[in-house]
């Protein structure tokens, strides 16, 4: 194995330095998310000296592009009396620009309003994979989806998008890679499946939505990491040859590929791999709608790790699905997945990739946060390279977010991304006045919003953490509705979801 392949992340010692600096300010009693970095602050008690000559506040501030410049809040008195979304436009005329072979760069600068709403739609599908994930370590169904596939869309308030879920996706791995992905370190043993985890879903646009966007859209949403702060500790760094790449030399990160292709014969949910599950359903749906004479497009989305899996999914879909299908990837905060040959293979197969990246987010800089930032040699098979087009967002542009704070998980959070997309128009330091998405969503799992907005930090959680009183008055975790109990056998017949929209 080349030494270059093993030099893709921060040295272990530096990982610990950054982690300690962000998580353990020695004299402050506030949470690490509330700790400001003051440029030029020489107070020796603000930060512990970790290594001689290392200006850690300056280093982290430069890495995260932090700014302490204050901004005026643009919140009107009746802000909470206005709808948090704009009316949907009929965009069938843009179908080739957004999902077809046409170059979509003219839609990015400035960001076309209709394209912005489509990006947010897919981002909300990605967010649903977090909101519906059972991450309660004491739950007997930990690692599964909280809701049955016929209920998820409506229970999460996404019915206005006009899609219906046809299949859930589960994954496992033969590596130690998903230890932080599949379960917390202190989790109790699951009673349903200890080797697999729910990773997302496949959904299809209904008739009304299909007419609006100009084609039948098959959306695949992949879940990302549950604990982004553990990226530095548990990331795999090895590139391996992509199956079927042949002489192309396309290599991808070992952990991502294992999660996408591994099976477990002892699990009812992953006797077939995530790859096999998703491609079997895509082939079925494409054949069904093609036989009806419809134009079909496949849109794959994901955040963080989900964005990496989306690229692997797109590469396989481009090889197995009809060549006239539009295959699009819209990812948020995704890491590097493969080498330059992998990116060129995606482009050659007609896969359109849009990566949304926040300047303050460190995950898109990995793997290779040290090596890749200065080594840009073309053709090196062991060098990680991003694929597709990039739209750069800036947390410093939002007047709603606190200034000059370090919150690595917050900057990486998908709700932060969707807030910044909603405010993006053109240029990194501008936030559009017409942004309507509810800014309170940013604080679902962070403390990034300014205190003046009076939005509690980390407010998104079940009432009483899911505990309820039983008939005897004792507090217990409720039993799941039978429709929400995990099952590896989803609805296989098209009629179960299509009739509601026809």
XYZ file of C-alpha atoms in Angstrom:
502
model
C 0.000 0.000 0.000
C 1.365 3.393 -0.963
C 2.370 5.627 1.922
C 0.401 8.393 0.247
C -2.809 6.455 0.835
C -2.168 6.413 4.578
C -1.382 10.128 4.833
C -4.825 11.459 4.038
C -6.000 12.689 7.425
C -4.602 14.812 10.227
C -1.963 12.971 12.278
C -3.548 11.373 15.335
C -1.802 13.833 17.657
C -3.152 16.830 15.742
C -6.654 15.313 15.735
C -6.551 15.184 19.516
C -5.263 18.751 19.739
C -8.097 20.128 17.631
C -10.694 18.000 19.437
C -9.480 19.109 22.871
C -9.264 22.727 21.823
C -12.833 22.754 20.564
C -14.413 20.596 23.233
C -12.584 21.492 26.466
C -11.912 25.190 27.080
C -10.462 24.996 30.607
C -11.893 27.999 32.410
C -15.258 28.622 30.779
C -18.443 27.252 32.301
C -20.407 27.730 29.088
C -20.994 24.988 26.565
C -18.340 24.549 23.849
C -20.831 25.821 21.275
C -21.072 29.171 23.093
C -17.338 29.766 23.356
C -16.314 32.692 21.126
C -12.993 33.021 19.397
C -11.780 36.575 19.693
C -9.094 37.351 17.111
C -6.138 38.901 18.782
C -7.196 37.883 22.301
C -4.004 37.445 24.306
C -5.684 36.312 27.502
C -3.773 33.144 28.482
C -6.863 31.784 30.225
C -9.052 31.863 27.122
C -7.448 28.766 25.632
C -5.060 26.257 27.111
C -1.640 26.313 25.491
C -1.475 22.983 23.739
C 1.809 23.083 21.909
C 4.593 25.593 21.797
C 4.186 28.254 19.148
C 0.734 27.051 18.014
C -1.757 29.912 17.787
C -4.736 27.605 18.068
C -7.510 30.231 18.011
C -6.062 31.736 14.858
C -5.537 28.304 13.286
C -9.104 27.162 13.902
C -10.527 30.550 12.926
C -8.684 30.415 9.611
C -9.771 26.819 9.003
C -13.423 27.597 9.666
C -13.427 31.090 8.088
C -14.877 32.654 11.224
C -15.833 36.309 11.411
C -16.771 38.437 14.385
C -18.388 41.229 12.381
C -21.889 41.961 13.784
C -24.936 42.135 11.535
C -28.400 43.570 12.052
C -31.159 41.029 12.451
C -33.615 41.289 9.528
C -36.502 39.804 11.515
C -39.799 41.686 11.249
C -42.280 41.775 14.124
C -44.707 39.591 12.172
C -42.064 37.135 10.990
C -43.760 34.232 12.741
C -47.017 35.030 10.957
C -45.662 34.389 7.462
C -45.430 30.953 5.770
C -41.930 29.382 5.864
C -41.940 28.463 2.180
C -42.628 30.038 -1.186
C -45.328 28.821 -3.586
C -44.096 26.140 -5.978
C -43.636 27.175 -9.597
C -44.343 25.105 -12.671
C -40.796 24.278 -13.812
C -41.260 21.692 -16.561
C -39.473 24.047 -18.958
C -36.342 23.732 -16.797
C -36.309 19.937 -16.693
C -33.339 19.570 -19.040
C -31.371 22.267 -17.240
C -31.955 20.785 -13.778
C -32.044 17.036 -14.436
C -31.161 16.586 -18.088
C -27.925 16.775 -20.046
C -27.814 20.590 -20.131
C -25.156 22.386 -18.109
C -26.732 23.799 -14.967
C -24.025 26.340 -14.183
C -26.242 29.185 -15.536
C -28.692 28.314 -12.740
C -26.080 28.686 -10.007
C -24.731 32.235 -10.333
C -27.051 33.786 -9.357
C -28.952 30.847 -7.911
C -32.219 30.424 -9.801
C -35.187 30.677 -7.369
C -36.824 27.528 -8.741
C -33.577 25.589 -8.567
C -33.101 26.791 -4.977
C -36.480 25.336 -4.037
C -35.628 22.032 -5.726
C -32.323 21.847 -3.829
C -34.158 22.461 -0.558
C -36.725 19.786 -1.457
C -34.042 17.137 -1.810
C -32.266 18.475 1.264
C -35.457 17.974 3.257
C -35.604 14.380 2.034
C -32.076 13.961 3.360
C -33.042 15.597 6.653
C -35.936 13.159 6.953
C -33.444 10.299 7.174
C -32.165 11.862 10.410
C -35.511 12.917 11.835
C -36.967 9.444 11.298
C -33.941 7.535 12.607
C -34.321 5.801 15.970
C -31.174 6.987 17.720
C -32.387 6.242 21.238
C -29.778 3.838 22.698
C -32.341 2.244 25.032
C -34.892 1.603 22.296
C -35.425 -2.025 21.355
C -35.558 -0.841 17.735
C -32.473 1.352 17.881
C -30.937 1.782 14.434
C -34.221 1.412 12.561
C -36.678 3.922 11.141
C -39.233 5.251 13.612
C -42.075 5.106 11.098
C -43.453 2.746 8.504
C -42.795 3.772 4.912
C -46.446 4.695 4.344
C -46.365 7.159 7.258
C -42.970 8.837 7.199
C -43.717 11.510 4.598
C -46.910 12.705 6.278
C -45.640 12.472 9.875
C -42.596 14.606 9.048
C -44.673 17.233 7.258
C -43.304 16.561 3.777
C -46.550 15.732 1.986
C -46.483 19.057 0.118
C -43.545 17.750 -1.935
C -45.850 15.210 -3.595
C -43.713 12.066 -3.233
C -44.474 8.610 -1.873
C -41.933 6.170 -0.451
C -41.668 2.792 -2.177
C -38.780 1.160 -0.312
C -36.482 1.489 2.693
C -32.742 0.883 2.416
C -30.642 -0.918 5.044
C -26.871 -1.317 5.252
C -24.142 -3.177 7.086
C -20.364 -3.371 6.766
C -17.517 -5.838 7.077
C -15.218 -3.139 8.487
C -15.011 -1.432 11.866
C -15.899 1.765 9.987
C -19.589 1.985 10.959
C -19.058 1.677 14.741
C -19.992 5.343 15.119
C -22.533 5.122 12.301
C -24.664 2.206 13.404
C -24.670 2.646 17.175
C -23.423 4.904 19.976
C -20.537 3.632 22.082
C -22.828 3.091 25.091
C -25.860 1.663 23.333
C -27.823 -1.276 24.671
C -28.165 -4.383 22.540
C -30.873 -4.020 19.912
C -33.735 -6.515 19.944
C -34.440 -6.268 16.244
C -31.083 -6.312 14.415
C -27.652 -5.589 15.801
C -25.766 -5.807 12.514
C -27.741 -3.524 10.203
C -29.076 0.021 10.194
C -31.726 1.934 8.292
C -29.935 4.125 5.766
C -32.658 5.866 3.783
C -35.453 5.435 1.288
C -36.582 5.526 -2.328
C -39.540 7.743 -3.220
C -41.421 8.570 -6.426
C -43.105 11.799 -7.439
C -46.894 11.636 -7.769
C -48.757 12.658 -10.899
C -49.249 16.303 -9.901
C -45.619 16.800 -8.897
C -44.447 14.966 -12.024
C -46.434 17.346 -14.227
C -44.995 20.328 -12.362
C -41.350 19.297 -12.787
C -41.822 17.761 -16.250
C -40.946 14.113 -15.598
C -41.428 11.211 -13.198
C -38.753 11.674 -10.555
C -37.354 8.764 -8.574
C -35.576 10.160 -5.516
C -33.097 8.232 -3.387
C -32.219 9.723 0.013
C -29.218 8.408 1.986
C -28.662 9.016 5.691
C -25.402 10.474 6.936
C -23.509 10.185 10.180
C -25.436 10.373 13.424
C -22.447 11.811 15.309
C -20.418 14.136 13.037
C -17.949 14.948 15.858
C -16.602 11.405 15.586
C -15.420 11.834 11.986
C -11.862 12.704 13.044
C -11.517 9.579 15.157
C -13.121 6.868 13.067
C -12.579 7.763 9.419
C -11.072 5.137 7.121
C -8.353 6.422 4.812
C -7.695 3.710 2.222
C -8.698 3.930 -1.403
C -9.564 0.710 -3.182
C -10.447 -0.108 -6.767
C -14.109 0.368 -7.581
C -15.622 -2.954 -8.731
C -16.131 -2.903 -12.463
C -13.836 0.087 -12.955
C -11.523 -1.957 -15.160
C -8.669 -0.026 -16.703
C -10.196 3.312 -15.646
C -8.394 3.120 -12.322
C -11.352 4.570 -10.408
C -10.742 4.163 -6.688
C -13.068 5.000 -3.795
C -12.790 5.169 -0.026
C -12.803 1.704 1.515
C -15.312 2.363 4.299
C -17.902 3.936 1.999
C -17.646 1.049 -0.445
C -17.955 -1.552 2.320
C -21.093 0.078 3.672
C -22.598 0.209 0.182
C -21.765 -3.351 -0.889
C -21.606 -5.524 2.276
C -24.114 -8.252 3.155
C -24.850 -10.119 6.368
C -26.476 -13.533 6.157
C -27.383 -13.375 9.847
C -29.506 -10.242 9.327
C -32.975 -10.264 7.800
C -32.405 -6.697 6.598
C -29.063 -6.989 4.815
C -29.008 -10.453 3.276
C -28.662 -8.316 0.172
C -26.416 -5.270 0.213
C -27.587 -1.663 0.154
C -26.360 -1.603 -3.441
C -28.510 -4.573 -4.402
C -31.555 -3.244 -2.545
C -31.503 0.171 -4.166
C -30.640 -0.989 -7.690
C -33.309 -3.701 -7.682
C -35.939 -1.082 -6.822
C -34.619 1.483 -9.309
C -34.667 -1.054 -12.123
C -38.230 -2.045 -11.217
C -39.529 1.523 -11.070
C -37.767 2.643 -14.242
C -39.159 -0.330 -16.185
C -42.675 0.344 -14.855
C -42.751 4.011 -15.864
C -40.912 3.447 -19.130
C -43.565 0.953 -20.140
C -46.167 3.660 -19.475
C -44.286 5.912 -21.906
C -43.139 8.385 -19.249
C -39.921 10.355 -19.073
C -38.010 9.305 -15.956
C -35.198 10.884 -13.989
C -33.273 9.631 -10.936
C -32.181 12.135 -8.277
C -29.911 10.874 -5.503
C -29.314 12.978 -2.426
C -27.569 12.733 0.905
C -25.754 14.680 3.585
C -22.294 13.903 4.948
C -21.720 10.157 4.598
C -25.045 10.054 2.739
C -23.534 12.279 0.060
C -20.680 9.799 -0.358
C -23.099 6.882 -0.698
C -25.087 8.943 -3.210
C -22.037 9.123 -5.498
C -21.452 5.372 -5.304
C -25.153 4.820 -6.001
C -25.015 7.188 -8.995
C -21.960 5.453 -10.459
C -23.725 2.087 -10.328
C -27.033 3.488 -11.595
C -25.297 5.036 -14.603
C -23.919 1.606 -15.490
C -27.131 -0.404 -15.047
C -30.009 1.918 -15.955
C -30.973 2.965 -19.510
C -28.550 5.505 -20.929
C -31.286 8.030 -21.730
C -32.124 8.538 -18.047
C -31.003 11.674 -16.299
C -29.026 10.795 -13.143
C -28.391 13.656 -10.763
C -26.661 13.877 -7.384
C -27.355 16.756 -4.996
C -25.246 16.385 -1.860
C -24.690 18.469 1.260
C -21.471 18.559 3.263
C -20.155 15.414 1.595
C -16.561 14.234 2.014
C -14.245 13.314 -0.806
C -15.153 9.872 -2.093
C -12.603 8.800 -4.681
C -9.718 9.760 -6.895
C -9.671 11.840 -10.050
C -10.416 8.794 -12.221
C -13.638 8.217 -10.247
C -14.797 11.789 -10.886
C -13.964 11.505 -14.572
C -15.887 8.229 -14.795
C -19.013 9.896 -13.338
C -18.735 12.745 -15.823
C -18.186 10.385 -18.748
C -21.322 8.435 -17.803
C -23.388 11.614 -17.749
C -23.933 11.860 -13.987
C -24.543 15.470 -12.934
C -23.227 16.244 -9.463
C -23.891 19.353 -7.393
C -22.052 19.520 -4.082
C -23.161 22.127 -1.573
C -20.290 22.993 0.751
C -20.168 25.401 3.682
C -16.789 27.121 4.103
C -16.810 26.512 7.849
C -17.508 22.764 7.509
C -14.420 20.546 7.855
C -16.028 17.306 6.595
C -15.810 18.217 2.856
C -12.056 18.587 3.403
C -11.783 14.917 4.355
C -10.292 12.475 3.661
C -7.080 14.330 2.925
C -7.455 17.433 5.085
C -3.650 17.809 5.119
C -2.364 16.066 2.024
C -5.002 17.047 -0.518
C -5.036 20.730 0.391
C -1.592 21.319 -1.088
C -1.021 18.326 -3.373
C -3.083 18.774 -6.535
C -1.178 16.463 -8.846
C -3.397 15.179 -11.624
C -3.526 11.495 -12.345
C -2.311 10.294 -8.935
C -4.474 7.285 -8.183
C -4.062 7.628 -4.403
C -5.077 11.284 -4.161
C -8.681 12.090 -3.155
C -10.522 14.488 -5.473
C -14.010 15.960 -5.324
C -16.375 15.272 -8.215
C -18.885 17.535 -9.938
C -19.848 21.170 -9.500
C -19.561 22.986 -6.198
C -21.736 25.694 -4.668
C -19.948 27.315 -1.750
C -22.027 28.631 1.151
C -20.792 30.822 3.998
C -22.142 30.743 7.549
C -20.768 34.261 7.944
C -23.319 35.527 5.436
C -26.306 34.753 7.649
C -27.334 37.535 10.047
C -29.196 34.929 12.113
C -26.093 32.976 13.194
C -23.731 33.789 16.037
C -20.439 35.325 15.093
C -17.003 33.932 15.751
C -17.982 30.709 17.500
C -16.622 27.195 17.046
C -19.310 24.566 16.492
C -17.955 21.923 14.148
C -21.070 19.766 14.363
C -23.282 22.845 13.928
C -21.473 24.029 10.798
C -21.799 20.498 9.404
C -25.478 20.148 10.284
C -27.886 19.740 7.394
C -30.375 22.245 8.807
C -27.562 24.819 8.765
C -26.958 23.989 5.110
C -30.634 24.376 4.211
C -30.779 27.716 6.028
C -27.780 28.965 4.044
C -29.142 27.640 0.733
C -32.399 29.479 1.364
C -30.454 32.692 1.906
C -27.984 32.224 -0.939
C -28.372 34.351 -4.031
C -24.955 35.246 -5.351
C -21.669 35.710 -3.577
C -20.607 34.298 -0.233
C -21.202 37.344 1.983
C -24.778 38.170 0.999
C -28.000 36.764 2.444
C -31.122 37.388 0.412
C -33.869 39.434 1.997
C -36.578 37.092 0.724
C -35.374 33.999 2.613
C -38.462 32.357 4.109
C -37.430 28.965 5.490
C -37.914 28.861 9.244
C -34.568 29.818 10.807
C -35.597 28.092 14.074
C -34.787 24.771 12.383
C -31.084 25.608 12.599
C -31.178 25.055 16.354
C -32.803 21.641 16.158
C -29.501 20.048 17.162
C -27.161 23.042 17.559
C -26.808 26.393 19.317
C -25.828 28.424 16.262
C -28.675 30.949 16.286
C -28.156 34.343 17.899
C -29.519 34.675 21.426
C -31.747 37.611 20.427
C -33.894 35.236 18.390
C -34.936 33.419 21.582
C -34.776 29.946 20.020
C -33.654 27.231 22.479
C -30.578 25.227 21.574
C -31.006 21.561 20.674
C -34.784 21.822 20.937
C -35.722 18.952 18.614
C -36.516 15.950 20.830
C -39.544 13.833 21.713
C -41.609 15.100 24.604
C -40.323 13.536 27.844
C -37.712 11.820 25.639
C -40.417 9.478 24.402
C -41.525 8.258 27.816
C -45.274 7.929 28.451
C -47.471 6.794 31.338
C -48.948 3.333 30.955
C -52.356 2.267 32.183
C -50.933 1.787 35.686
C -49.394 5.254 35.787
C -45.799 4.081 35.376
C -43.433 5.847 32.987
C -42.362 3.540 30.147
C -41.220 3.662 26.555
C -44.333 3.062 24.427
C -44.703 0.116 22.126
C -44.523 0.951 18.480
C -47.535 1.039 16.251
C -47.564 -2.281 14.333
C -47.184 -0.318 11.097
C -43.922 1.183 12.385
C -42.245 -2.069 13.440
C -39.202 -2.608 11.168
C -39.721 -5.105 8.386
C -37.289 -6.107 5.626
C -40.242 -6.659 3.311
C -41.507 -3.354 1.930
C -44.382 -2.842 -0.464
C -43.317 -4.411 -3.732
C -46.313 -3.573 -5.898
C -46.506 -0.251 -7.642
C -50.212 0.090 -6.942
C -49.673 0.511 -3.205
C -48.244 3.977 -3.638
C -49.273 5.185 -7.091
C -53.049 5.103 -6.723
C -53.063 7.958 -4.232
C -51.682 10.264 -6.877
C -53.464 9.057 -10.009
